[in-house]
Amino acid sequence: MSSGQRAEFKNPVVSWIDERLPVFSMMQKEYGVFPTPRNFNYFWNFGAIAMVMLITMIVSGIVLAMHYTPHADHAFSSVERIMRDVNWGWMIRYIHMNGASFFFIAVYIHIFRGIYYGSYKKPRELLWILGVIIYLLMMATAFMGYTLPWSQMGGWAATVISGFFTAIPVVGDMIQTLLLGGFSVDNPTLNRFFSLHYLLPFLIFAVVFLHVWALHVSGSNNPLGIDVKGPQDTLPFHPYYTMKDTFGLGVFLLLYVIVTFFFPNIFAHPDHFVEYNPMVTPPHIVPEWYFLPFYAVLRGLTFGVNPYIGLSLFALIVVMAPVYCGADKKTGLCSIICVVGRKYAVLLLAIAAVAFALGYLSQVEKATGGALISLPLSNLVFVNAKLAGVLAMFGSVILLVFLPWLDTHPVRSARFRPLFKTATLLLAIDFVILGYVGMETADAALFGVIPLLWIGQLGTGYYFAYFLMLLPWLSRNEKAQPLPASINEAVLKA
Amino acid sequence: MSAHIANSDSEDGQTRRDFLLLTAGAFGAVGAGCFAWPFIDSLNPAADTLAMSTVEVDLTPIQEGQAITVKWRGKPVFVRHRTAAEIEQARAVKVEELRDRESDADRVKKDQWLIMVGVCTHLGCVPLGQKETDPKGDFGGWFCPCHGSHYDTSGRIRKGPAPKNLSVPEYSFISDTLVKVG
Amino acid sequence: MMSIKKLALVTCVALSALSPASARAAEGGALPHLSWSFEGVNGTYDRASLQRGFKVYREVCGACHSMDKVYYRDLEALGYDEDQIKAVAAEYTFIDGPNDEGEMYERPGRPSDPFKAPYASREQSMYANNGAYPPDMSLLAKARHGGANYIYGILTGYGHAPEGHEVPEGKYWNTMMPGHIIAMAPPLQDGQVSYDDNASQTVDQYAKDVATFLTWASEPHMEDRKRVGITAFLFLLVFTGVMYTVKKKLWAKIH
């Protein structure tokens, strides 16, 4: 997006403007002739789709804000006025409400594509991090938007989520009070949520601009994960990908239209249609579906870090030390730990497993009260369950930032890394399972016997193991299949 | 590469593709237009606003010579119970000498009741003249303090910058003492 | 085209994670599943049923339950004309004001008024009903799992408690209610509301009509929504088809 080379334009008006402000040259360069790998599959549609959804959300949101009243006494009624009295208000609201879900669907597929094809690897690390920032901003925006209709679900979601901060030792309660602007979710909370809900999308837009800029510096990744070697590997973005993206967008919008017009409340819950009452909590509150996997992580941590869990974590760190530290040349303490980690890996893993089991069981409460097994020092909890849950939940999102340095394997695409491929597909399934666990009540059980809590805990374990253990280990040990010489060659062969 | 694509593209194929692109473009434009309309229409008055767009005024408490102001569509409506002298004064004016030529008979449904939107036609201020203590201008009607427009006892502009007479809203007498404005 | 399959898979999995968790909704009896005229992609509200349901609401439910999001002017959608609506509204007395003397005064209702609430406040409604809050019904059909079926189920679900179940003083047994104990006395009896048309005057019919009326009240623009939805869907379908052809033609030379 530089103003270097200018293109020639026949239209005199275009030409006149372009000489002074080369926007047309820029468009031509970045979206016209921009060389794009010729072997994209339909996964590569979702960036453009997410962009369209962002714009849809901003446009519908601006119009809704014209009719909405951010006041505790009027918010619920003003939303109903939009649904009943404002011309087309029902449609704009349903577009916005379901648009959030479809925005997240597009973004989740986009993120999965990035992981599966190694799009976060050099030289696209910053591009990836900008993407994670967009995702974090989206989560914040969506959460605050959830509260605005001032329904039972929204109001209580705000109460619960702001309650996360009370897990912070010493200053937690003060932070929650600061965030809410009071001692409970009330009018001041609603006002600031509205203000931020309006602001953040524009911040997202700005970061998307940087994201696209970074993309156009490094060029797109592709399903083979190999670099573009020359013009024979690429196609001009227009018309090839503009047309393909528009077709993909059409299919996506068809699904969006079906939900918006025929099942507009499928993502909603009855408690969305009851006005917020700070004196009565609904029996079952859930966040929006796109937060459910992280909600399951939060609820999965029913135990804190006591000496046994601590020992287990320490053993795991020692096992992983040679993988993390990498170089054998290191000296001093680091090299000793590495040597120990390599030599006694099996033993350490066994210690970790046993210590974890002890630490876990010593914190499981019996139905009659008291711990399942009692061990010395098991009550010495350094990080209590509440704080551990909150840390794990935020950690599970923040981990994504470090992905480029957790997976340093030289081959990008999962197509040539069978182990990575299996592990990553399992992660996707794990994520969906966590979502299911997050949706159900805390005491639900699968087939009436297996507590979902256990499944959620296993899923949480895999999630962290994937990023912190599997990826670094695979980076050093997985043998990739041979890569094709070039994109063109692979396309011609197929 | 692009060269060999262009070469192998027959004339016929080219035309068909152009036609398709044109169709796609037309569809896109129509779609965008249809999509935009609900958003624009949503800025128009909503059903609850429209439902409040008529107001009923009970005339019984208004004594001769008195005036009341009622709120209609967010604007003041002047309802004046004119005296015989005021009616006489309004009738005596020669229509062709007026800036905005309207006879008094065209501006009222019943002689003693003058009903107008109380918004100066110059720049939208509310003229004075409703209360007995108000200045009523040089013509005994209303006076706009913003830029000095004078209205007569029929609400017609007589002096000052305003271009038009005070406008008469749509209204009807439901009974002798009940008027529906709007 | 393996990628499309993958994409479809991912989408399916993602969507399946979203299905509302209705299974655990209630320990009440399994809700009945009636066939309603408003179901389906082109379902509409049965106007006669709406009018009957409104009559039942006015004469029975309205004694305790408010509907403060619905206005008399909205009744036009039930097939009433302006004069009928005015007459209905005028039957209720509203407090308005203050007038020029600073006093509040009473006046007959107008079409621009919301449905007159039976109680002045939530507290008053609870005090008058043994501490139980009769919920506002404007959104009831959306605020309960099962919607119209739930409403019908509750209205027809009263009965005697089976052996071994205790019903507290002032409460009632209802097979459809989660927990089976309900604070609302059975509100309907056969023949209680007289209909102008020849629909049967039974609890069953009353319950159907009220459920229809409340579904309309919670989603008054449903018919518009479906109509616009069908148009939008067909338009997009053709557009996507055109785009598919364009894309295919364009890429034919590349592959």
PDB file of C-alpha atoms in Angstrom, chain A residues 303-320 340 345 347-360 362-363 375-378 380-383 469:
ATOM      1  CA  PHE A 303      -8.960 -27.782  41.272  1.00  0.00           C
ATOM      2  CA  GLY A 304      -6.144 -25.419  42.131  1.00  0.00           C
ATOM      3  CA  VAL A 305      -2.390 -25.782  42.185  1.00  0.00           C
ATOM      4  CA  ASN A 306      -1.314 -27.560  45.374  1.00  0.00           C
ATOM      5  CA  PRO A 307       2.152 -29.099  45.930  1.00  0.00           C
ATOM      6  CA  TYR A 308       1.198 -32.222  43.946  1.00  0.00           C
ATOM      7  CA  ILE A 309      -0.100 -30.381  40.900  1.00  0.00           C
ATOM      8  CA  GLY A 310       2.936 -28.096  41.244  1.00  0.00           C
ATOM      9  CA  LEU A 311       5.254 -31.087  41.210  1.00  0.00           C
ATOM     10  CA  SER A 312       3.468 -32.471  38.175  1.00  0.00           C
ATOM     11  CA  LEU A 313       3.839 -29.198  36.277  1.00  0.00           C
ATOM     12  CA  PHE A 314       7.485 -28.976  37.279  1.00  0.00           C
ATOM     13  CA  ALA A 315       8.165 -32.500  35.989  1.00  0.00           C
ATOM     14  CA  LEU A 316       6.498 -31.615  32.700  1.00  0.00           C
ATOM     15  CA  ILE A 317       8.632 -28.496  32.373  1.00  0.00           C
ATOM     16  CA  VAL A 318      11.769 -30.558  32.893  1.00  0.00           C
ATOM     17  CA  VAL A 319      10.642 -33.080  30.278  1.00  0.00           C
ATOM     18  CA  MET A 320       9.949 -30.291  27.837  1.00  0.00           C
ATOM     19  CA  VAL A 340      17.948 -34.618  33.082  1.00  0.00           C
ATOM     20  CA  ALA A 345      11.875 -38.437  30.270  1.00  0.00           C
ATOM     21  CA  LEU A 347      10.339 -41.412  34.652  1.00  0.00           C
ATOM     22  CA  LEU A 348       9.485 -37.728  34.747  1.00  0.00           C
ATOM     23  CA  LEU A 349       6.323 -38.299  32.750  1.00  0.00           C
ATOM     24  CA  ALA A 350       5.344 -41.021  35.192  1.00  0.00           C
ATOM     25  CA  ILE A 351       6.015 -38.716  38.122  1.00  0.00           C
ATOM     26  CA  ALA A 352       3.974 -36.010  36.453  1.00  0.00           C
ATOM     27  CA  ALA A 353       1.060 -38.388  35.926  1.00  0.00           C
ATOM     28  CA  VAL A 354       1.059 -39.750  39.461  1.00  0.00           C
ATOM     29  CA  ALA A 355       1.541 -36.358  41.068  1.00  0.00           C
ATOM     30  CA  PHE A 356      -1.273 -34.934  38.970  1.00  0.00           C
ATOM     31  CA  ALA A 357      -3.588 -37.766  39.921  1.00  0.00           C
ATOM     32  CA  LEU A 358      -2.808 -37.274  43.609  1.00  0.00           C
ATOM     33  CA  GLY A 359      -3.132 -33.520  43.392  1.00  0.00           C
ATOM     34  CA  TYR A 360      -6.425 -33.827  41.540  1.00  0.00           C
ATOM     35  CA  SER A 362      -6.951 -34.696  46.918  1.00  0.00           C
ATOM     36  CA  GLN A 363      -9.053 -31.757  45.762  1.00  0.00           C
ATOM     37  CA  LEU A 375      -2.753 -36.229  51.717  1.00  0.00           C
ATOM     38  CA  PRO A 376      -0.261 -34.149  53.647  1.00  0.00           C
ATOM     39  CA  LEU A 377       0.042 -30.590  52.367  1.00  0.00           C
ATOM     40  CA  SER A 378      -2.805 -31.062  49.849  1.00  0.00           C
ATOM     41  CA  LEU A 380      -1.670 -25.816  50.663  1.00  0.00           C
ATOM     42  CA  VAL A 381      -3.106 -24.308  47.472  1.00  0.00           C
ATOM     43  CA  PHE A 382      -0.880 -21.724  45.785  1.00  0.00           C
ATOM     44  CA  VAL A 383      -3.350 -20.908  43.045  1.00  0.00           C
ATOM     45  CA  MET A 469       3.897 -30.050  24.268  1.00  0.00           C
TER      46      MET A 469
END
